[in-house]
Tab-separated table of C-alpha atoms and ligand atoms in Angstrom:
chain	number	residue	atom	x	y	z
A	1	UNK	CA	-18.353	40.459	22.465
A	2	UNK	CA	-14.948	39.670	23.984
A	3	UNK	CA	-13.286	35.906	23.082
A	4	UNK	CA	-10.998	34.632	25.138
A	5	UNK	CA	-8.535	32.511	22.974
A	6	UNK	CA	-8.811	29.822	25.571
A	7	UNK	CA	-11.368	28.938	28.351
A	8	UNK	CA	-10.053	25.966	30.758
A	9	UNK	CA	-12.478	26.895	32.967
A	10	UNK	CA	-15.545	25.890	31.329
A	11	UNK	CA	-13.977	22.218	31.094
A	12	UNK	CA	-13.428	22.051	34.880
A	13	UNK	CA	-15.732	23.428	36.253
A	14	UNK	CA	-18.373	20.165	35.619
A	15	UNK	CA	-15.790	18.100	37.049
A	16	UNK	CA	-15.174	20.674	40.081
A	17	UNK	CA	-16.684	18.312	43.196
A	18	UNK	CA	-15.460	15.177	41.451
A	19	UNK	CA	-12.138	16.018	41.505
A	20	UNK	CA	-12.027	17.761	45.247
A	21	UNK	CA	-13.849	14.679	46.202
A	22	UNK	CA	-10.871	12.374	44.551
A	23	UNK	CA	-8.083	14.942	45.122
A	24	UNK	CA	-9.272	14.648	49.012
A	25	UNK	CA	-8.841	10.807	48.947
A	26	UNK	CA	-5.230	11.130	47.438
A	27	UNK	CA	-4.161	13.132	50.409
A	28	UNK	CA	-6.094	10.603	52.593
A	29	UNK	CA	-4.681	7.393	51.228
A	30	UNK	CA	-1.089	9.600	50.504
A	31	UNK	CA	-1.224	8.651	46.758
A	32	UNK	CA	1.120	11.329	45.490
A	33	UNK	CA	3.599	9.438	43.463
A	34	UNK	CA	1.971	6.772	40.967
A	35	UNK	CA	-0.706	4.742	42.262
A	36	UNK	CA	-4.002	3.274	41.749
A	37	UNK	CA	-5.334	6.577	39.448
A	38	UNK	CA	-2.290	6.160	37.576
A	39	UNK	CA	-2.732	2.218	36.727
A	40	UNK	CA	-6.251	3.309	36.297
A	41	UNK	CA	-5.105	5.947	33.832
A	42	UNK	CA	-2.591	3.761	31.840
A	43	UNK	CA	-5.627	1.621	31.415
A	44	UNK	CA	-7.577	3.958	30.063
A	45	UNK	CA	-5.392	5.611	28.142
A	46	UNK	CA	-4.565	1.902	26.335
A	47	UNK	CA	-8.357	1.618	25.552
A	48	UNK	CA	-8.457	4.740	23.865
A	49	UNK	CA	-5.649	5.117	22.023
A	50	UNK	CA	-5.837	1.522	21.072
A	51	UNK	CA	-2.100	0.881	22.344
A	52	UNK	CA	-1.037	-1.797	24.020
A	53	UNK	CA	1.042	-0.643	26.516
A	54	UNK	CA	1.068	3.359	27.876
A	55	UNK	CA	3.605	4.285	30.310
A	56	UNK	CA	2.245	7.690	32.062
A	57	UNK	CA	5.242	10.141	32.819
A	58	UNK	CA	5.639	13.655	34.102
A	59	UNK	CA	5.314	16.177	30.673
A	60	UNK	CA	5.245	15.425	27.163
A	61	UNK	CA	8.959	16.414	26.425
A	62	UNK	CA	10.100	14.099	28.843
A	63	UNK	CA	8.002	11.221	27.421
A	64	UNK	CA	10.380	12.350	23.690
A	65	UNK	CA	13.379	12.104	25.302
A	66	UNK	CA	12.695	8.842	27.444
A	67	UNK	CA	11.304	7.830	23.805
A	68	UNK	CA	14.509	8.588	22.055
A	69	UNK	CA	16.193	6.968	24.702
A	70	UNK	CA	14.560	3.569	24.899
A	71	UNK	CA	14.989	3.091	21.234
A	72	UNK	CA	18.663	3.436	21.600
A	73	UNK	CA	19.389	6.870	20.118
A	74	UNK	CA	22.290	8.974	21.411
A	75	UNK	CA	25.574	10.276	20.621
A	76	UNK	CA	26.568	10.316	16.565
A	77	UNK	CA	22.818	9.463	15.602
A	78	UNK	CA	20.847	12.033	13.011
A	79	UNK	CA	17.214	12.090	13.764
A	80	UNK	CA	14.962	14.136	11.166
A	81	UNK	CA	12.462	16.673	12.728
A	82	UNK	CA	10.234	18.809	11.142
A	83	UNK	CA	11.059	22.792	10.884
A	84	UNK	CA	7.472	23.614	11.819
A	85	UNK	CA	6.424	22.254	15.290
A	86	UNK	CA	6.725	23.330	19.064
A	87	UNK	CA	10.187	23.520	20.208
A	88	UNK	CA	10.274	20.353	22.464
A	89	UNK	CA	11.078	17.469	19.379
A	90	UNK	CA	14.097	19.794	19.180
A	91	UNK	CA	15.153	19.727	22.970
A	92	UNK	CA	14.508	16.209	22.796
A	93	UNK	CA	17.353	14.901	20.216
A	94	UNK	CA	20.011	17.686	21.053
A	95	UNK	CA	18.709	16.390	24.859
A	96	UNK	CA	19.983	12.753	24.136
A	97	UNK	CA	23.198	14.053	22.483
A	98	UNK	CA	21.727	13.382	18.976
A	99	UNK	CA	21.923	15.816	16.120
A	100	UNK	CA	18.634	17.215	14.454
A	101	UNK	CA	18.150	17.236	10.795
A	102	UNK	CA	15.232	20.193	9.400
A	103	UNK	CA	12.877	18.940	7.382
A	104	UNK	CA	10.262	21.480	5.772
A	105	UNK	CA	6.690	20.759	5.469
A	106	UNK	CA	4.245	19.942	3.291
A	107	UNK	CA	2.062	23.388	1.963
A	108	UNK	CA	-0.845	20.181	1.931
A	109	UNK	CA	-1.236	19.136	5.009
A	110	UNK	CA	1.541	21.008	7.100
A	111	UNK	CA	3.298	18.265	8.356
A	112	UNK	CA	6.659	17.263	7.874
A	113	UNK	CA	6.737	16.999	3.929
A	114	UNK	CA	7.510	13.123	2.753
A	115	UNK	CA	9.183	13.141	-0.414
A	116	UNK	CA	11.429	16.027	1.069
A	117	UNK	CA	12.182	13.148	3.878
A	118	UNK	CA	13.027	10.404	1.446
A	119	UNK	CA	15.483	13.149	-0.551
A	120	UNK	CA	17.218	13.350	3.104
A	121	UNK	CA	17.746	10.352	4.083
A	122	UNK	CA	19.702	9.515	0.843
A	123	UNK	CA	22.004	12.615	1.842
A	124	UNK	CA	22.312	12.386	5.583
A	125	UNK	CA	20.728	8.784	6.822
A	126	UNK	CA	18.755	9.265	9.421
A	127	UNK	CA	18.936	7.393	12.324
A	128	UNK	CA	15.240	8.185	13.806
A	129	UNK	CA	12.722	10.455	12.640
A	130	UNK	CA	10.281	12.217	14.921
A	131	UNK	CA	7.020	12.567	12.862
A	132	UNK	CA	5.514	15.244	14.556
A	133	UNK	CA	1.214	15.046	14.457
A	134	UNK	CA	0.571	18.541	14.213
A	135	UNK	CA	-2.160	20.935	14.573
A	136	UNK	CA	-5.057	18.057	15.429
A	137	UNK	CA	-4.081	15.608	12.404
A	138	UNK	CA	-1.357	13.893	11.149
A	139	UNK	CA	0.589	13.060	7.726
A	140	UNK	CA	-1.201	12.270	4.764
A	141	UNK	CA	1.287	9.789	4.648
A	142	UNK	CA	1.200	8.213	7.645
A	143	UNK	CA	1.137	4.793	6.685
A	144	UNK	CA	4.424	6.055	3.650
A	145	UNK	CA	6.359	7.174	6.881
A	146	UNK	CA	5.926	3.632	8.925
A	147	UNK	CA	6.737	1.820	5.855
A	148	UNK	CA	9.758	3.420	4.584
A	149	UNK	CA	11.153	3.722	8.225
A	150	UNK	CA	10.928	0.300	8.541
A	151	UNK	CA	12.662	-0.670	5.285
A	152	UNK	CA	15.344	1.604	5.995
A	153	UNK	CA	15.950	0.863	9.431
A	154	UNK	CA	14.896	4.573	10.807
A	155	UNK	CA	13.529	4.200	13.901
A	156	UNK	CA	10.219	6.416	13.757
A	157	UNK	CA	9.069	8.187	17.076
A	158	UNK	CA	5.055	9.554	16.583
A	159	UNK	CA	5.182	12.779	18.799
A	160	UNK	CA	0.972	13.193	19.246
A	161	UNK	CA	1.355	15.900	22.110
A	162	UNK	CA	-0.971	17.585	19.813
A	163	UNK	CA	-3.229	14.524	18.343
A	164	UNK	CA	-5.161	13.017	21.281
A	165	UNK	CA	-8.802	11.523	19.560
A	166	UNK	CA	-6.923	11.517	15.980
A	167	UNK	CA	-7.985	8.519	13.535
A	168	UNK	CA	-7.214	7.940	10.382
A	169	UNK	CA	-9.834	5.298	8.737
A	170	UNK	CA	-11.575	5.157	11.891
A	171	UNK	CA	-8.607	3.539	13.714
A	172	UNK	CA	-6.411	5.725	16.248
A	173	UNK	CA	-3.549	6.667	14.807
A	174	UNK	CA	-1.479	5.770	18.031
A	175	UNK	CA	-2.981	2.115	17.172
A	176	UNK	CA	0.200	1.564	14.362
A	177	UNK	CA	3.084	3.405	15.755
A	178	UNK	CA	6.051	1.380	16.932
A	179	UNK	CA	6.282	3.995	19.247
A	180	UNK	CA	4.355	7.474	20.304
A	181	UNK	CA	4.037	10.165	23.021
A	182	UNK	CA	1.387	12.711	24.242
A	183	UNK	CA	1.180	15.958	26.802
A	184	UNK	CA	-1.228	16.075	28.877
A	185	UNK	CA	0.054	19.852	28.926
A	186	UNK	CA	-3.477	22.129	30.218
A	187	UNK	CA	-4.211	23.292	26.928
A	188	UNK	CA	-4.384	20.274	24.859
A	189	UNK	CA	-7.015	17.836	24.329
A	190	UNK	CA	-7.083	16.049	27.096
A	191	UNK	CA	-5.114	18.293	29.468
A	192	UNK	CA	-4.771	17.689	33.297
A	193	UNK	CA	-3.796	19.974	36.043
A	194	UNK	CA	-0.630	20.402	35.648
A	195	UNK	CA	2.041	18.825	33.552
A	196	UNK	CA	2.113	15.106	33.001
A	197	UNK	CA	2.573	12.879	29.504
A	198	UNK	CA	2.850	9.447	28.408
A	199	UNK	CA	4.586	7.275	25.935
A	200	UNK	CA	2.464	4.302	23.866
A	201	UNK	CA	4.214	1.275	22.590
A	202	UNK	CA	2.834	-2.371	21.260
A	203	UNK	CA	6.271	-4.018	22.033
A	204	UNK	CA	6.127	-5.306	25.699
A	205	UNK	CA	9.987	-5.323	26.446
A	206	UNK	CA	9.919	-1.327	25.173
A	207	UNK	CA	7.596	-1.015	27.693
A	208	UNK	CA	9.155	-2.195	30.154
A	209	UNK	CA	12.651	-0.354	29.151
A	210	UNK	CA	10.461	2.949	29.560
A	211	UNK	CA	8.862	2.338	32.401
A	212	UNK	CA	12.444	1.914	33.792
A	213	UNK	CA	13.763	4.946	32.385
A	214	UNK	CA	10.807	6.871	33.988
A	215	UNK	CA	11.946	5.997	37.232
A	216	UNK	CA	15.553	6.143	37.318
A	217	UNK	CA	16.473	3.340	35.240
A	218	UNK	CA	15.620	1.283	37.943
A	219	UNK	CA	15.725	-2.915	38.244
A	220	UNK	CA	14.774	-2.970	41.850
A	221	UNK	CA	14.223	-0.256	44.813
A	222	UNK	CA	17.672	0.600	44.887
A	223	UNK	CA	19.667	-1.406	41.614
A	224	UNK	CA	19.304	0.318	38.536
A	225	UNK	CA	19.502	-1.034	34.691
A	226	UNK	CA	19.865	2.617	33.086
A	227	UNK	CA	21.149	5.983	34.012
A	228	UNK	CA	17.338	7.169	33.627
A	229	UNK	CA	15.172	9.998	34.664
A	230	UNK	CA	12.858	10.984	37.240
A	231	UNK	CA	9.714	11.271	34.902
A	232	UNK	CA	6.788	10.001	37.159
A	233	UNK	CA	3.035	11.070	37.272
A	234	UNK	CA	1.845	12.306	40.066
A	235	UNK	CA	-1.588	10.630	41.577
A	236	UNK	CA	-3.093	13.841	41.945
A	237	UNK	CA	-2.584	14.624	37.899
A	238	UNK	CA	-3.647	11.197	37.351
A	239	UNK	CA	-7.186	11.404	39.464
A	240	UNK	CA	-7.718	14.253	37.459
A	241	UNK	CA	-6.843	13.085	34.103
A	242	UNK	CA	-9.070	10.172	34.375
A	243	UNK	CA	-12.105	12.576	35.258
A	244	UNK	CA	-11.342	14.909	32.178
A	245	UNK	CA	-11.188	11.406	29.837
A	246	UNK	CA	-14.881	10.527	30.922
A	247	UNK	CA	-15.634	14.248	29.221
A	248	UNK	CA	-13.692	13.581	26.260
A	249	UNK	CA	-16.384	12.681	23.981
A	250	UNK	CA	-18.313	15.856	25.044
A	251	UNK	CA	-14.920	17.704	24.668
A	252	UNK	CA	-13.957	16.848	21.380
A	253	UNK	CA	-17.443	16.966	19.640
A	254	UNK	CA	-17.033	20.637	20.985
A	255	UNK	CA	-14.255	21.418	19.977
A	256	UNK	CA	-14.718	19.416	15.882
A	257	UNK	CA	-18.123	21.655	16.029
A	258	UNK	CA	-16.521	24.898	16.451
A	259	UNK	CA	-13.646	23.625	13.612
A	260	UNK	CA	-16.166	23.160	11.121
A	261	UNK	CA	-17.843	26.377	11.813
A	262	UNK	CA	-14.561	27.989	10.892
A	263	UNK	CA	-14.235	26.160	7.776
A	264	UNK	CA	-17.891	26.938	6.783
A	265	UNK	CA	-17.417	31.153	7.390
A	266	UNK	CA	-14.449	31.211	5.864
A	267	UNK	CA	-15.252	28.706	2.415
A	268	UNK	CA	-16.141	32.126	0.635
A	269	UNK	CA	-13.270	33.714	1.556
A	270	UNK	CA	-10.643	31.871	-0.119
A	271	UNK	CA	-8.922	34.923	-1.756
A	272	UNK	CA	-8.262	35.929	1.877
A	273	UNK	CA	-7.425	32.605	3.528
A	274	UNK	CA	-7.245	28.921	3.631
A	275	UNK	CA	-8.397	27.387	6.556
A	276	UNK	CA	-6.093	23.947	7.093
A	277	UNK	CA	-8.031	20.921	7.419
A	278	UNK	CA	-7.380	17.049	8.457
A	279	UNK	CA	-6.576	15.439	5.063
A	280	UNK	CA	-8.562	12.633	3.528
A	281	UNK	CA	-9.554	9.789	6.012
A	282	UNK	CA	-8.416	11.695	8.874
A	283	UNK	CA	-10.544	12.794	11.798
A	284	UNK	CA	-9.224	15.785	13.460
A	285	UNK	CA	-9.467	15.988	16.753
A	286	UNK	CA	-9.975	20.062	16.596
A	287	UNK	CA	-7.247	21.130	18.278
A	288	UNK	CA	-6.537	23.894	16.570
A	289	UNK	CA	-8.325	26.534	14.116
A	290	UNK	CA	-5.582	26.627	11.869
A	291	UNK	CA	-6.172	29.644	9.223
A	292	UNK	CA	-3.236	31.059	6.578
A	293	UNK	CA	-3.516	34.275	5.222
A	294	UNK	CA	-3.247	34.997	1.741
A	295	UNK	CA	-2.064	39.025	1.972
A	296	UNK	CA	-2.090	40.034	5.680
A	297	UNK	CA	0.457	38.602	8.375
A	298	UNK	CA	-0.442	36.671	11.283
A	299	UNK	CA	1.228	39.576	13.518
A	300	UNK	CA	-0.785	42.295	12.050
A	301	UNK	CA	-3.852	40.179	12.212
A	302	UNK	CA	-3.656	39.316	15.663
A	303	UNK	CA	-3.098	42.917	16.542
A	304	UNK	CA	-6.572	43.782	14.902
A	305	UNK	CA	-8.411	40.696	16.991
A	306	UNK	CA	-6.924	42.383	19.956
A	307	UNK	CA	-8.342	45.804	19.328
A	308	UNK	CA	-11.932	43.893	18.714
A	309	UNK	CA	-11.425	41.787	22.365
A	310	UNK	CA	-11.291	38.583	20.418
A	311	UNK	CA	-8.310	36.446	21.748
A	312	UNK	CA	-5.815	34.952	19.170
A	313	UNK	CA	-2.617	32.523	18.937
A	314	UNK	CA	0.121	32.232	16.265
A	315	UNK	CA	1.319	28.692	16.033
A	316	UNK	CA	3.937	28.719	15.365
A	317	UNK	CA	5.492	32.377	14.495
A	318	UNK	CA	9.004	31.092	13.973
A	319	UNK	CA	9.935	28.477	12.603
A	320	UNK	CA	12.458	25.863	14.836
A	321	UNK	CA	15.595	27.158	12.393
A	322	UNK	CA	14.812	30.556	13.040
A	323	UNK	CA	15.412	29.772	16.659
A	324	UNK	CA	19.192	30.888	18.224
A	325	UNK	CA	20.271	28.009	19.597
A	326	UNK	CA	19.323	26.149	16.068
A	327	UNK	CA	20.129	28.330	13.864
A	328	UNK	CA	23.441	26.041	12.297
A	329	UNK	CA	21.040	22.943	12.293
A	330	UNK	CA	21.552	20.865	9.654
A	331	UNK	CA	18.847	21.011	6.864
A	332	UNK	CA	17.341	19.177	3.720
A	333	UNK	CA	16.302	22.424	1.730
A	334	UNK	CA	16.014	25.918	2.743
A	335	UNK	CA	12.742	25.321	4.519
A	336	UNK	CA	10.863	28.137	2.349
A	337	UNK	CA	7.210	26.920	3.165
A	338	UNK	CA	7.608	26.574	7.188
A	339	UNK	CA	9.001	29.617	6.851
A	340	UNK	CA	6.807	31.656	4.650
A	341	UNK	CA	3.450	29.874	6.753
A	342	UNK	CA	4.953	30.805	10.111
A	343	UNK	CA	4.424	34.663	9.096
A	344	UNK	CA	1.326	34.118	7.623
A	345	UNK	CA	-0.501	31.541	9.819
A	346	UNK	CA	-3.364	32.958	12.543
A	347	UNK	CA	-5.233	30.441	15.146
A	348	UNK	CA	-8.775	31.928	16.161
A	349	UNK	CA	-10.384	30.991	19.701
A	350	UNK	CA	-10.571	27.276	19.711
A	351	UNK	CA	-11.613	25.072	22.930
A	352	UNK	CA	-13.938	22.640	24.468
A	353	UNK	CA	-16.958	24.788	25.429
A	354	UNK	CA	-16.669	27.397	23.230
A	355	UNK	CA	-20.548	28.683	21.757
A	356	UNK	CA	-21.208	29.173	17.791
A	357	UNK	CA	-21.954	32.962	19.035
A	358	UNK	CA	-18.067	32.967	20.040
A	359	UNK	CA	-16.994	31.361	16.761
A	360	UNK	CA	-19.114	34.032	14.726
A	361	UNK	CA	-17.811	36.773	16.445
A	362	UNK	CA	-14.366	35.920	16.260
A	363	UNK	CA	-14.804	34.819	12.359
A	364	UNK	CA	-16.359	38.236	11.538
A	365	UNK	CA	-13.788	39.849	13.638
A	366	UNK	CA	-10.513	38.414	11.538
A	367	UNK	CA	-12.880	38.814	8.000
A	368	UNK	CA	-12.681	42.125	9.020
A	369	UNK	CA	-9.272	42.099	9.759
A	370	UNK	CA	-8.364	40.763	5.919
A	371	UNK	CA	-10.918	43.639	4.336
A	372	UNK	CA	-8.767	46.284	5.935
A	373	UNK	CA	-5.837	45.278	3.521
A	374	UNK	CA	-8.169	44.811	0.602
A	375	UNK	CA	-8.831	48.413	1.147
A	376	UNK	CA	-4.853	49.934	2.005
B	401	LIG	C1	4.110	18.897	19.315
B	401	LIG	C2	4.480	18.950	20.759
B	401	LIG	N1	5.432	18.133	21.217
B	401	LIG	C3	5.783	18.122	22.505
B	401	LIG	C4	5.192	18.954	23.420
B	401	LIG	C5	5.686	18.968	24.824
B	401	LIG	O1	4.778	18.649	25.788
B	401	LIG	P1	4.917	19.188	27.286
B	401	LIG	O2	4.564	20.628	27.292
B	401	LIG	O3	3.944	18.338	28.034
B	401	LIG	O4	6.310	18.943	27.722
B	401	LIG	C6	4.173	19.813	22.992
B	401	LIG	C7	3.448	20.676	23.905
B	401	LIG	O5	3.417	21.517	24.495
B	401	LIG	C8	3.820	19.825	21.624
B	401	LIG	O6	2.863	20.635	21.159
């Protein structure tokens, strides 16, 4: 049986007519730029996420650097990132002339590592943080993170690009953040068409700074109160976006099913493996099938899923540190388990719509996959 590592297909096609039918109307009405499906989406999105006030914007990098922005971070500030995430948090602080600090994370839970960030901030104080919600969970200490930012006057950016559905005590974890973004990038959880983000705040005059630095900084049509950005959704994202959000539920029980699965298979194996999981309290939103190896690497693993037709990811292979243009980054320890996971860490075929009969054929595939080095 071939596995494709992702299926988008399978999540759009039930929403096929609806969408024409909507898309059709846009072109009609000429609701390209914002709009009634936007409004309609903010709403939504507010609802969900238990926010107050969502902004919708054009990708989920932009709606980190508008973020920065609007909290008043630039030039001479140090904002701590962890080593282990996608690239953008990076872009995002060199982006508003801010300089990154590396933080390793946590062999628990994989995200940035706490007590490491409390060691920095004596050394370099930070600025801003961006806690990055990785993998389909966040921080075992989440709440640690808001409080100590606060005391210390760190102003604490929640990237959940990757979190969308996350809840921790069954509250969403966007509920508490002074201030958070998402991507609405294909792939994720709630993905739309295209590209298109958003950035969540409970304070109503960071709102409104945002919503300004969306669209040019702008007071009026033609007066502007910051040098901004042109970071608008597009109504045709937006009519989709709110069709994929009726799904979610569907979506995400999909997706949690398929999680457990993994964990199940792969329970016995733990001299092989250890399959990541949300930690205590946390609901993961299943985002990813997160799976270290104990003696084969990620790269030779995914070669051996390939020769079986079972589809594969490595998130992430290199660490941000390891990346050129960040190589000279400043750092709060040598980053040894970010490092050593990135080589080791394997992501099996994960997404709304997948069947069990995928799951078990990709879980028997990559147990096969760690026999071969029991063996050699
Ligand atoms: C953790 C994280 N932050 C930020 C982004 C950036 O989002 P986008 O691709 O919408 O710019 C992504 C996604 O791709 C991500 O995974």
């Amino acid at each position: 049986m071939r596995v494709p590592f992702i299926d988008l297909k399978r999540i759009v096609t039930p929403i096929r007519e609806q969408v024409l039918a909507d898309w059709t109307e846009c072109l009609d009405n000429t609701e390209f730029v914002g709009g009634p499906g936007v409004q309609n989406l903010e709403k939504k999105l507010e609802a969900y996420l238990e926010t107050t006030h969502v902004v919708a914007c054009a990708n989920g990098t932009d709606a980190l650097v508008i973020g920065l922005q609007a909290l008043g971070i630039g030039r001479g500030a140090k904002v701590a990132v962890p080593n282990m995430t996608f690239w953008s948090p990076y872009e995002a602080i060199v982006q508003v002339g801010a300089t990154p600090v590396l933080v390793d994370i946590s062999p628990r839970d994989l995200q940035m590592d706490f007590e490491e960030f409390c060691r920095g901030h004596e050394k370099f104080k930070f600025d801003a943080a961006i806690l990055v919600h990785l993998f389909g969970w966040t921080s075992e200490h989440l709440e640690n993170y808001r409080e100590y930012c606060k005391k210390h006057n760190i102003r604490l950016l929640e990237d959940g690009a990757q979190s969308f559905g996350v809840k921790k005590n069954n509250r969403s974890i966007y509920a508490d953040a002074e201030i958070s973004t998402i991507s609405f990038y294909p792939a994720k959880v709630l993905g739309a068409a295209g590209d298109a983000g958003a950035i969540m705040t409970p304070d109503p005059k960071l709102a409104e700074k945002i919503r300004a630095l969306c669209n040019h900084g702008r007071a009026g049509h033609y007066t502007y109160d910051y040098v901004g950005w042109n970071s608008r959704l597009s109504g045709l994202q937006a009519r989709f976006l709110n069709r994929m959000i009726d799904q979610i539920d569907g979506m995400l029980e999909s997706r949690i099913s398929a999680e457990t699965y993994y964990q199940n298979f792969f329970a016995k194996h733990s001299s092989d493996c250890i399959v990541h999981k949300a930690p205590q309290g946390v609901q993961s939103n299943g985002y990813l099938c997160v799976i270290e190896s104990i003696r084969r690497t990620g790269d030779e693993l995914s070669a051996s899923l390939r020769d079986d037709g079972i589809g594969s990811a490595r998130t992430y292979p290199q660490t941000l540190c390891e990346q050129p243009p960040a190589q000279d980054t400043l750092r709060t320890s040598d980053l040894k388990h970010s490092k050593r996971f990135s080589k080791m860490v394997i992501n099996l075929p994960l997404f709304a719509g997948i069947t069990m009969d995928e799951c078990k054929a990709s879980a028997e595939s990559l147990l096969k996959a760690f026999k071969v080095s029991v063996q050699s």
